[in-house]
CSV table of C-alpha atoms in Angstrom, one decimal:
chain,number,residue,atom,x,y,z
A,679,MET,CA,-33.1,-5.8,21.3
A,680,ILE,CA,-35.4,-9.0,21.8
A,681,ALA,CA,-39.0,-7.4,20.6
A,682,ALA,CA,-37.2,-5.2,18.2
A,683,LEU,CA,-36.0,-8.7,16.3
A,684,ARG,CA,-39.6,-10.1,16.7
A,685,LYS,CA,-40.7,-6.4,15.5
A,686,GLU,CA,-37.6,-8.3,11.7
A,687,PHE,CA,-39.3,-11.7,12.4
A,688,LEU,CA,-42.4,-10.8,12.7
A,689,LEU,CA,-42.6,-8.1,8.8
A,690,GLN,CA,-39.5,-10.8,7.8
A,691,TRP,CA,-42.7,-13.6,7.8
A,692,ARG,CA,-45.8,-11.5,6.4
A,693,THR,CA,-43.4,-10.7,3.4
A,694,ARG,CA,-42.3,-14.4,2.4
A,695,ALA,CA,-42.8,-14.3,-0.9
A,696,GLN,CA,-39.4,-12.0,-1.3
A,697,ALA,CA,-37.6,-14.5,0.2
A,698,VAL,CA,-38.4,-17.2,-1.9
A,699,ALA,CA,-37.3,-14.7,-4.5
A,700,ILE,CA,-34.6,-13.5,-3.7
A,701,PHE,CA,-33.8,-17.3,-3.3
A,702,VAL,CA,-35.1,-18.2,-7.2
A,703,PHE,CA,-32.5,-14.4,-7.7
A,704,GLY,CA,-29.0,-15.7,-5.9
A,705,ALA,CA,-29.5,-20.1,-7.3
A,706,THR,CA,-30.3,-18.5,-11.7
A,707,SER,CA,-27.2,-16.5,-10.2
A,708,LEU,CA,-25.4,-19.7,-9.9
A,709,LEU,CA,-26.3,-21.8,-12.8
A,710,LEU,CA,-25.2,-18.4,-14.9
A,711,PHE,CA,-22.1,-18.4,-13.4
A,712,SER,CA,-21.6,-22.1,-14.4
A,713,PHE,CA,-22.1,-20.5,-18.3
A,714,ALA,CA,-19.6,-18.0,-17.5
A,715,ILE,CA,-16.0,-21.4,-17.2
A,716,GLY,CA,-18.5,-23.5,-19.5
A,717,PRO,CA,-19.4,-27.5,-18.8
A,718,ASN,CA,-15.5,-28.6,-17.2
A,719,ALA,CA,-16.7,-29.9,-14.2
A,720,ALA,CA,-12.9,-29.9,-12.7
A,721,ALA,CA,-12.5,-26.4,-12.7
A,722,LEU,CA,-16.7,-24.9,-11.8
A,723,ARG,CA,-16.0,-27.5,-9.1
A,724,GLN,CA,-12.6,-25.1,-8.5
A,725,HIS,CA,-14.9,-22.0,-8.3
A,726,ALA,CA,-17.8,-23.6,-6.3
A,727,ALA,CA,-17.1,-21.6,-3.7
A,728,GLY,CA,-16.4,-17.6,-5.5
A,729,PHE,CA,-19.7,-18.3,-7.2
A,730,LEU,CA,-21.6,-19.4,-3.9
A,731,TRP,CA,-20.1,-16.1,-2.3
A,732,LEU,CA,-21.3,-14.0,-5.4
A,733,GLY,CA,-24.4,-15.1,-5.7
A,734,LEU,CA,-25.1,-14.3,-1.9
A,735,LEU,CA,-23.7,-10.8,-2.1
A,736,LEU,CA,-25.9,-10.0,-4.9
A,737,SER,CA,-28.9,-11.9,-3.5
A,738,SER,CA,-27.5,-9.6,-0.3
A,739,THR,CA,-28.0,-6.4,-1.6
A,740,LEU,CA,-32.1,-7.4,-2.8
A,741,THR,CA,-33.2,-7.9,0.9
A,742,LEU,CA,-30.5,-5.3,2.8
A,743,SER,CA,-32.1,-2.6,0.0
A,744,GLU,CA,-35.9,-4.6,1.1
A,745,SER,CA,-34.4,-3.9,5.1
A,746,PHE,CA,-35.6,-0.5,6.2
A,747,HIS,CA,-38.9,-0.5,3.5
A,748,ALA,CA,-41.2,-0.4,5.8
A,749,GLU,CA,-39.6,2.3,8.4
A,750,MET,CA,-40.2,4.2,5.3
A,751,GLU,CA,-44.0,3.6,4.7
A,752,ASN,CA,-45.7,6.9,7.0
A,753,ARG,CA,-42.7,7.1,8.9
A,754,ALA,CA,-42.7,4.8,10.6
A,755,LEU,CA,-39.3,5.4,11.4
A,756,GLU,CA,-39.9,9.1,13.6
A,757,GLY,CA,-42.2,6.6,15.8
A,758,LEU,CA,-39.8,3.7,15.9
A,759,LEU,CA,-36.9,6.1,17.9
A,760,LEU,CA,-39.3,7.7,19.6
A,761,LEU,CA,-39.3,4.9,21.5
A,762,PRO,CA,-38.2,5.3,24.6
A,763,VAL,CA,-35.0,3.0,23.8
A,764,SER,CA,-31.1,3.9,22.6
A,765,PRO,CA,-31.4,3.2,18.3
A,766,ARG,CA,-29.0,1.0,18.5
A,767,VAL,CA,-30.8,-1.5,19.4
A,768,LEU,CA,-32.7,-1.0,16.7
A,769,TYR,CA,-30.1,-0.9,14.9
A,770,TYR,CA,-28.5,-4.4,15.8
A,771,GLY,CA,-31.9,-5.8,16.1
A,772,LYS,CA,-32.6,-4.8,12.3
A,773,ALA,CA,-28.6,-6.8,11.3
A,774,LEU,CA,-29.0,-9.6,13.2
A,775,ALA,CA,-32.5,-10.4,10.8
A,776,ASN,CA,-30.3,-9.6,8.3
A,777,THR,CA,-27.7,-12.0,9.2
A,778,ILE,CA,-30.1,-15.0,9.6
A,779,GLN,CA,-32.3,-14.0,6.9
A,780,LEU,CA,-28.7,-13.7,4.9
A,781,VAL,CA,-28.0,-17.6,7.1
A,782,VAL,CA,-30.8,-18.8,6.2
A,783,LEU,CA,-30.2,-18.3,1.5
A,784,GLY,CA,-25.7,-19.7,2.6
A,785,ILE,CA,-28.1,-22.5,2.9
A,786,ALA,CA,-30.6,-22.6,0.7
A,787,LEU,CA,-28.2,-21.8,-2.2
A,788,VAL,CA,-25.0,-25.2,-0.8
A,789,PRO,CA,-27.3,-28.0,-2.1
A,790,VAL,CA,-27.4,-25.5,-5.9
A,791,MET,CA,-23.8,-25.5,-5.6
A,792,VAL,CA,-24.2,-28.8,-4.8
A,793,VAL,CA,-25.7,-30.3,-7.3
A,794,LEU,CA,-24.1,-27.4,-9.7
A,795,TYR,CA,-20.6,-27.5,-9.3
A,796,ASP,CA,-20.1,-31.3,-7.8
A,797,ALA,CA,-19.1,-29.7,-5.1
A,798,GLY,CA,-20.0,-32.1,-1.9
A,799,THR,CA,-17.9,-31.9,1.4
A,800,THR,CA,-17.8,-33.3,4.6
A,801,ARG,CA,-17.8,-30.5,6.3
A,802,ILE,CA,-21.0,-29.4,6.8
A,803,PRO,CA,-20.4,-27.7,11.0
A,804,THR,CA,-16.8,-25.4,8.7
A,805,ILE,CA,-19.2,-24.2,5.8
A,806,LEU,CA,-22.1,-23.8,8.8
A,807,LEU,CA,-18.9,-21.6,10.5
A,808,ILE,CA,-18.7,-19.6,7.3
A,809,ILE,CA,-21.6,-19.1,6.5
A,810,VAL,CA,-22.6,-17.3,10.0
A,811,LEU,CA,-19.7,-15.3,10.1
A,812,GLY,CA,-19.7,-14.8,6.5
A,813,SER,CA,-22.9,-13.5,6.2
A,814,ALA,CA,-22.6,-11.0,9.9
A,815,GLY,CA,-19.1,-9.5,7.8
A,816,ILE,CA,-22.5,-8.9,4.8
A,817,SER,CA,-25.5,-7.8,7.1
A,818,ALA,CA,-23.1,-5.1,9.8
A,819,PRO,CA,-21.2,-2.5,7.4
A,820,GLY,CA,-24.7,-3.2,5.0
A,821,THR,CA,-27.7,-2.2,7.4
A,822,LEU,CA,-25.8,0.7,8.3
A,823,TYR,CA,-25.7,1.7,4.7
A,824,SER,CA,-29.0,0.3,4.0
A,825,ALA,CA,-30.7,2.7,7.1
A,826,MET,CA,-28.8,5.7,5.0
A,827,THR,CA,-29.7,4.2,0.8
A,828,SER,CA,-33.1,4.3,1.3
A,829,GLN,CA,-33.6,7.9,2.1
A,830,ALA,CA,-31.7,9.4,-0.5
A,831,ARG,CA,-32.2,9.0,-4.6
A,832,ALA,CA,-31.2,6.2,-6.6
A,833,LYS,CA,-30.8,4.0,-3.6
A,834,GLN,CA,-30.8,0.7,-6.1
A,835,THR,CA,-27.6,1.8,-7.1
A,836,LEU,CA,-25.9,3.7,-4.2
A,837,LEU,CA,-25.8,0.3,-1.1
A,838,PRO,CA,-24.2,-1.6,-3.7
A,839,LEU,CA,-21.4,1.2,-4.7
A,840,LEU,CA,-21.2,1.9,-0.9
A,841,LEU,CA,-20.6,-1.9,0.2
A,842,PHE,CA,-19.0,-3.9,-2.1
A,843,PRO,CA,-15.6,-2.3,-1.7
A,844,LEU,CA,-15.9,-2.4,1.8
A,845,ILE,CA,-16.4,-5.7,2.4
A,846,VAL,CA,-13.5,-7.2,0.1
A,847,PRO,CA,-12.1,-9.0,3.3
A,848,VAL,CA,-15.8,-10.5,3.8
A,849,LEU,CA,-16.1,-12.1,0.5
A,850,LEU,CA,-12.3,-12.7,-0.1
A,851,ALA,CA,-11.9,-14.6,3.6
A,852,SER,CA,-15.2,-16.8,3.2
A,853,VAL,CA,-14.2,-17.6,0.0
A,854,LYS,CA,-11.2,-19.0,1.1
A,855,SER,CA,-12.2,-20.7,3.7
A,856,THR,CA,-15.8,-21.9,1.7
A,857,SER,CA,-12.5,-23.9,-1.1
A,858,LEU,CA,-10.4,-25.4,2.1
A,859,ALA,CA,-13.3,-26.9,2.6
A,860,ILE,CA,-14.6,-27.9,-0.8
A,861,LEU,CA,-11.3,-29.1,-1.8
A,862,GLY,CA,-9.1,-30.0,0.9
A,863,ASP,CA,-7.0,-28.0,3.6
A,864,PRO,CA,-3.5,-30.2,4.4
A,865,MET,CA,-2.4,-26.4,5.6
A,866,GLU,CA,-4.2,-26.1,8.2
A,867,GLN,CA,-4.8,-22.1,6.6
A,868,GLY,CA,-8.5,-21.8,7.2
A,869,ARG,CA,-8.5,-21.3,10.8
A,870,SER,CA,-6.3,-18.2,9.6
A,871,TRP,CA,-9.5,-16.6,7.3
A,872,VAL,CA,-12.0,-17.7,9.6
A,873,ALA,CA,-10.0,-15.2,12.2
A,874,LEU,CA,-9.8,-12.7,9.4
A,875,LEU,CA,-14.2,-12.8,9.7
A,876,ILE,CA,-13.7,-12.7,13.5
A,877,ALA,CA,-11.7,-10.0,13.1
A,878,PHE,CA,-13.5,-8.0,10.2
A,879,ASN,CA,-17.6,-8.9,12.5
A,880,GLY,CA,-16.2,-7.7,16.0
A,881,ILE,CA,-14.4,-4.4,14.6
A,882,TYR,CA,-17.7,-3.1,12.1
A,883,TRP,CA,-20.6,-4.5,14.2
A,884,SER,CA,-19.3,-3.2,17.0
A,885,LEU,CA,-18.1,0.5,15.2
A,886,CYS,CA,-21.3,-0.1,13.1
A,887,GLY,CA,-23.2,0.2,16.2
A,888,LEU,CA,-21.4,3.2,17.7
A,889,LEU,CA,-22.5,5.3,14.2
A,890,PHE,CA,-25.2,4.3,14.0
A,891,ASP,CA,-27.4,6.9,16.8
A,892,ARG,CA,-25.8,9.6,14.3
A,893,VAL,CA,-27.0,8.2,10.2
A,894,VAL,CA,-30.9,8.0,11.7
A,895,GLU,CA,-30.6,11.0,14.6
A,896,ASP,CA,-32.5,13.3,12.3
B,1022,MET,CA,-21.8,38.0,-0.2
B,1023,ALA,CA,-18.1,37.9,-1.1
B,1024,PRO,CA,-16.8,35.5,2.3
B,1025,THR,CA,-13.5,37.1,3.6
B,1026,TYR,CA,-10.8,34.7,3.9
B,1027,ARG,CA,-7.9,34.4,6.3
B,1028,PHE,CA,-5.0,33.5,3.6
B,1029,PRO,CA,-7.8,34.7,0.3
B,1030,ARG,CA,-4.2,33.9,-1.9
B,1031,LEU,CA,-2.7,30.9,0.4
B,1032,PRO,CA,-4.6,28.2,-2.6
B,1033,HIS,CA,-2.8,29.3,-5.6
B,1034,ALA,CA,-0.5,30.4,-4.3
B,1035,LEU,CA,0.2,26.9,-3.1
B,1036,VAL,CA,-0.6,25.0,-6.4
B,1037,ALA,CA,1.7,27.4,-7.1
B,1038,LEU,CA,4.2,26.3,-5.8
B,1039,GLY,CA,3.7,22.5,-5.8
B,1040,VAL,CA,3.9,23.0,-10.2
B,1041,VAL,CA,7.1,24.1,-9.6
B,1042,CYS,CA,8.4,21.5,-7.3
B,1043,LEU,CA,6.7,18.9,-9.5
B,1044,LEU,CA,9.1,20.6,-12.6
B,1045,VAL,CA,11.9,20.8,-10.7
B,1046,GLY,CA,11.4,17.7,-9.5
B,1047,SER,CA,11.1,15.5,-12.1
B,1048,TYR,CA,13.2,17.7,-14.7
B,1049,PHE,CA,16.1,15.8,-11.5
B,1050,GLY,CA,14.4,12.2,-12.0
B,1051,LEU,CA,14.0,12.2,-16.1
B,1052,PHE,CA,17.5,14.6,-16.3
B,1053,VAL,CA,19.7,13.8,-14.2
B,1054,ALA,CA,19.5,10.7,-11.7
B,1055,PRO,CA,20.9,8.2,-13.4
B,1056,PRO,CA,19.1,5.2,-15.1
B,1057,GLU,CA,17.7,2.4,-12.4
B,1058,HIS,CA,20.2,-0.7,-12.6
B,1059,TYR,CA,18.5,-3.5,-13.3
B,1060,MET,CA,14.7,-1.6,-13.8
B,1061,GLY,CA,16.9,1.1,-16.9
B,1062,ASN,CA,14.2,4.4,-17.6
B,1063,VAL,CA,11.2,2.8,-16.9
B,1064,GLN,CA,12.2,3.2,-12.6
B,1065,ARG,CA,11.9,6.9,-13.0
B,1066,ILE,CA,8.1,6.3,-13.1
B,1067,MET,CA,8.8,5.8,-9.4
B,1068,TYR,CA,9.8,10.0,-9.0
B,1069,VAL,CA,5.8,10.1,-9.1
B,1070,HIS,CA,4.5,6.7,-8.5
B,1071,VAL,CA,5.5,7.3,-5.1
B,1072,PRO,CA,4.9,10.6,-4.2
B,1073,THR,CA,0.9,10.3,-5.3
B,1074,ALA,CA,0.8,7.4,-3.1
B,1075,TRP,CA,2.6,9.3,-0.7
B,1076,ASN,CA,-0.2,12.0,-1.0
B,1077,ALA,CA,-3.4,10.2,-1.8
B,1078,LEU,CA,-3.0,8.2,1.6
B,1079,LEU,CA,-2.4,11.8,3.4
B,1080,ALA,CA,-5.9,13.0,1.2
B,1081,MET,CA,-7.1,10.3,2.6
B,1082,THR,CA,-6.2,10.5,6.4
B,1083,PHE,CA,-7.5,14.1,6.2
B,1084,ALA,CA,-10.4,13.2,5.0
B,1085,PHE,CA,-10.5,10.7,7.9
B,1086,GLY,CA,-9.6,13.3,10.4
B,1087,CYS,CA,-12.4,15.8,8.2
B,1088,ALA,CA,-14.8,12.5,9.0
B,1089,ILE,CA,-14.9,12.5,12.7
B,1090,VAL,CA,-13.5,16.8,13.8
B,1091,PHE,CA,-17.5,16.7,11.4
B,1092,LEU,CA,-19.8,14.3,14.2
B,1093,PHE,CA,-17.7,15.6,16.7
B,1094,THR,CA,-18.6,19.8,16.1
B,1095,ASN,CA,-20.8,20.0,13.6
B,1096,ASN,CA,-19.1,22.9,13.1
B,1097,TRP,CA,-19.3,22.5,8.1
B,1098,LYS,CA,-15.9,24.2,7.4
B,1099,TRP,CA,-15.1,20.5,8.1
B,1100,ASP,CA,-17.7,19.1,6.0
B,1101,ALA,CA,-16.8,21.0,3.3
B,1102,ARG,CA,-12.5,20.3,3.1
B,1103,LEU,CA,-14.3,16.3,3.9
B,1104,GLU,CA,-15.6,17.2,0.3
B,1105,GLY,CA,-12.6,18.2,-1.2
B,1106,ALA,CA,-10.4,15.9,0.1
B,1107,ILE,CA,-12.6,13.2,-0.7
B,1108,GLU,CA,-12.3,14.6,-4.5
B,1109,VAL,CA,-8.6,14.9,-4.0
B,1110,SER,CA,-8.3,10.9,-3.3
B,1111,VAL,CA,-10.0,9.5,-5.8
B,1112,LEU,CA,-8.7,12.0,-8.6
B,1113,LEU,CA,-5.3,10.2,-6.5
B,1114,ALA,CA,-6.3,7.4,-6.7
B,1115,PHE,CA,-6.7,6.9,-9.6
B,1116,LEU,CA,-4.0,8.5,-11.1
B,1117,LEU,CA,-2.0,5.6,-8.7
B,1118,CYS,CA,-3.7,2.8,-10.4
B,1119,CYS,CA,-2.9,4.4,-13.9
B,1120,GLN,CA,0.7,4.8,-12.6
B,1121,GLY,CA,1.5,1.3,-11.1
B,1122,ALA,CA,-0.8,0.1,-14.6
B,1123,ILE,CA,1.9,2.0,-16.3
B,1124,TRP,CA,5.0,0.6,-15.0
B,1125,ALA,CA,3.5,-2.8,-13.9
B,1126,LYS,CA,3.9,-3.8,-17.5
B,1127,PRO,CA,7.4,-3.4,-18.6
B,1128,THR,CA,8.5,-4.4,-14.7
B,1129,TRP,CA,6.1,-7.8,-14.7
B,1130,GLY,CA,4.7,-7.9,-18.3
B,1131,VAL,CA,1.2,-7.8,-17.0
B,1132,TRP,CA,-1.0,-4.7,-16.2
B,1133,TRP,CA,-2.1,-5.7,-13.6
B,1134,ASP,CA,-1.4,-7.3,-11.0
B,1135,TRP,CA,-3.5,-8.5,-7.7
B,1136,ASP,CA,-0.9,-7.5,-5.5
B,1137,PRO,CA,-2.0,-6.4,-1.0
B,1138,ARG,CA,-0.8,-2.3,-2.5
B,1139,LEU,CA,-2.8,-2.2,-6.0
B,1140,THR,CA,-5.5,-3.4,-4.5
B,1141,THR,CA,-5.5,-2.3,-1.3
B,1142,THR,CA,-5.5,1.5,-3.2
B,1143,ALA,CA,-8.1,0.1,-6.7
B,1144,VAL,CA,-10.6,-0.8,-3.6
B,1145,LEU,CA,-10.2,2.6,-1.9
B,1146,LEU,CA,-10.6,4.2,-5.6
B,1147,PHE,CA,-14.0,2.4,-4.8
B,1148,ALA,CA,-15.0,3.0,-1.8
B,1149,PHE,CA,-14.2,7.3,-2.4
B,1150,ALA,CA,-16.3,7.2,-5.7
B,1151,GLY,CA,-18.8,6.2,-4.0
B,1152,ILE,CA,-19.0,8.3,-1.2
B,1153,LEU,CA,-18.6,11.5,-3.8
B,1154,ALA,CA,-21.9,9.4,-5.1
B,1155,LEU,CA,-23.5,8.9,-1.0
B,1156,ARG,CA,-22.9,13.1,-1.3
B,1157,ARG,CA,-24.4,13.8,-4.7
B,1158,PHE,CA,-27.6,11.4,-4.5
B,1159,VAL,CA,-28.4,13.0,-0.7
B,1160,ASP,CA,-30.8,17.0,-1.0
B,1161,ASP,CA,-30.7,17.9,3.1
B,1162,PRO,CA,-26.9,19.0,3.6
B,1163,VAL,CA,-27.7,18.2,7.8
B,1164,LYS,CA,-28.1,14.2,6.2
B,1165,ARG,CA,-25.1,15.0,3.7
B,1166,GLY,CA,-22.1,15.5,5.8
B,1167,VAL,CA,-23.1,13.1,8.8
B,1168,TRP,CA,-23.8,10.2,6.5
B,1169,SER,CA,-20.6,11.1,4.2
B,1170,SER,CA,-18.2,11.5,7.9
B,1171,VAL,CA,-20.2,8.0,8.6
B,1172,ALA,CA,-19.8,6.7,5.5
B,1173,THR,CA,-15.8,7.6,5.4
B,1174,ILE,CA,-15.4,6.4,8.6
B,1175,ILE,CA,-16.3,3.1,8.3
B,1176,ALA,CA,-14.0,2.9,4.5
B,1177,TYR,CA,-10.7,4.3,6.2
B,1178,VAL,CA,-10.7,1.9,9.0
B,1179,ASP,CA,-11.7,-0.8,6.5
B,1180,VAL,CA,-6.9,-0.2,5.1
B,1181,PRO,CA,-5.8,-2.6,6.8
B,1182,ILE,CA,-8.1,-5.6,6.6
B,1183,VAL,CA,-8.6,-4.8,3.1
B,1184,TYR,CA,-4.8,-4.7,3.3
B,1185,PHE,CA,-3.9,-7.6,5.3
B,1186,SER,CA,-6.9,-9.7,3.4
B,1187,VAL,CA,-4.9,-10.0,0.0
B,1188,ARG,CA,-1.3,-10.3,1.7
B,1189,TRP,CA,-2.5,-13.1,2.4
B,1190,TRP,CA,-4.0,-13.8,-0.9
B,1191,ASN,CA,-1.1,-12.8,-2.7
B,1192,SER,CA,2.0,-11.1,-2.7
B,1193,LEU,CA,5.0,-9.5,-5.0
B,1194,HIS,CA,4.8,-5.3,-4.7
B,1195,GLN,CA,8.7,-4.6,-4.6
B,1196,GLN,CA,10.1,-4.4,-0.5
B,1197,GLN,CA,10.2,-0.4,0.4
B,1198,SER,CA,12.7,0.9,-0.2
B,1199,SER,CA,14.6,3.8,2.6
B,1200,PRO,CA,17.0,7.3,2.0
B,1201,ALA,CA,19.4,4.9,4.0
B,1202,THR,CA,19.3,2.4,1.3
B,1203,VAL,CA,19.3,4.3,-1.5
B,1204,SER,CA,21.4,6.7,-3.8
B,1205,SER,CA,20.8,10.6,-2.9
B,1206,GLN,CA,20.6,11.4,-6.4
B,1207,PHE,CA,17.9,9.3,-6.4
B,1208,TYR,CA,15.4,10.5,-3.7
B,1209,LEU,CA,15.8,14.0,-4.4
B,1210,PRO,CA,13.5,13.9,-7.7
B,1211,LEU,CA,12.0,11.8,-4.6
B,1212,ARG,CA,11.7,14.5,-2.5
B,1213,LEU,CA,11.1,17.1,-4.6
B,1214,ASN,CA,7.4,15.7,-6.6
B,1215,ALA,CA,6.1,14.4,-3.0
B,1216,PHE,CA,5.8,18.2,-1.0
B,1217,GLY,CA,5.3,19.5,-5.8
B,1218,ILE,CA,2.5,17.0,-4.7
B,1219,LEU,CA,1.7,17.8,-1.1
B,1220,PHE,CA,1.2,21.6,-2.1
B,1221,LEU,CA,-0.8,20.6,-5.4
B,1222,MET,CA,-3.1,18.1,-2.7
B,1223,SER,CA,-3.4,20.9,-0.4
B,1224,GLY,CA,-4.3,24.1,-2.4
B,1225,PHE,CA,-6.0,21.8,-4.4
B,1226,ILE,CA,-8.8,20.9,-1.2
B,1227,ALA,CA,-8.3,24.7,0.5
B,1228,LEU,CA,-9.8,25.6,-3.4
B,1229,ARG,CA,-12.1,22.8,-3.5
B,1230,ALA,CA,-13.7,22.9,-0.1
B,1231,ARG,CA,-13.8,26.8,-0.7
B,1232,ILE,CA,-16.9,25.6,-3.2
B,1233,ALA,CA,-18.3,23.4,-1.4
B,1234,SER,CA,-18.3,26.2,1.6
B,1235,ARG,CA,-20.7,28.8,-1.2
B,1236,ARG,CA,-22.4,26.0,-2.5
B,1237,LEU,CA,-24.0,25.1,1.7
B,1238,GLU,CA,-23.8,28.7,2.7
B,1239,SER,CA,-26.5,28.7,0.3
B,1240,GLU,CA,-28.1,25.7,0.8
B,1241,LEU,CA,-28.1,26.7,5.0
B,1242,ALA,CA,-29.5,30.0,3.7
B,1243,PRO,CA,-33.3,31.9,5.3
B,1244,PRO,CA,-35.0,31.6,2.1
B,1245,GLN,CA,-35.0,34.5,0.1
B,1246,GLN,CA,-37.8,37.0,1.6
B,1247,ASP,CA,-39.7,37.8,-1.6
B,1248,LEU,CA,-40.1,34.4,-2.0
B,1249,VAL,CA,-41.9,33.6,1.4
B,1250,GLY,CA,-44.4,36.9,1.1
B,1251,GLU,CA,-45.1,34.9,-2.9
B,1252,LEU,CA,-45.8,31.3,-0.5
B,1253,ALA,CA,-47.5,33.2,2.1
């Protein structure tokens, strides 16, 4: 597992220019979303959390669709599957690496959100927790779907088509809890949204790990 | 060679029975049942809307069952049934959204509302349409069967999570009624139409599965002898 994770980090480090490009893409989307609302500071602040998560979600399709790129070259995936480890280890290594990549991207996008939408908050640990849980929720099914779509035709279209409807609960819970952290949470509703994120992660990290063997076995 | 079936005409009979039930049920719903006290004639769309909802969920549950059985047994029959069930699910979910919008406009004043059941149906419609696209873009039949089964299981497990998350987020839908609280004049057309759509759906799934299994046979068949000779 550690070796699988090290392999992913090494690959990501060697293609770090791509990570910077994805961050620029995310920041550009945040800039564009503000044009949809107009220069109304109150409205922008109210929708800041939604824009942050949409930006992260759109950027995640770029990260996830590329995550099996190296394995598909020279049929490297077959070589990896011949190693005396369970394919599940490869899945968890890759899903964890994707989560960390999305967390870093999310943390990098927060200051952009604060500056563009005047959405500052002092609840930094809460925002960090939501970014970790939301990124994990996107990565668990996203990594599994990426393993499928990277071997299919029209992979760029197929991944968001499969992933977006599935992660509606993650998007809802992340946006709601981030919004409550920014705008204030007098009714303590944030906790139930975080609980929903934890439940989604529990279900999909175990289910996708179980199903990954079948996806790559042939 | 044409394949042989144990009951070759059963799907056609189911479709015919479904059409008859729907016609009789709709006659009762439109002309015999009295208009509802508060909603008036608008309520009559319930006689197709509610049965469509029940059967859409049933078709998706059947697709989920097919996916599990295929993953455990690798029996191609279940892959063909899965294809039929997903297509019919997409059709029923689409009809459900359209009927919901037609009913919502005069009742709630808007075409669309972010209500848990409506939103869950829309999410499922897109999720299952995505699985259909996946089947279309994968040429290898083995990968196509396994991947679409995996995607179906993942999408189906999402149903309760989407439902509850949207419920916490927003809710406006009617509370469900039960036969105990509804007059028999209302539930007779409802039940007739429910069975009508059930028969129609079963017939369609069976017919679509037959087409899928014919295509699978040709995909899995060994290459023709003359072609092998040419290549050699």
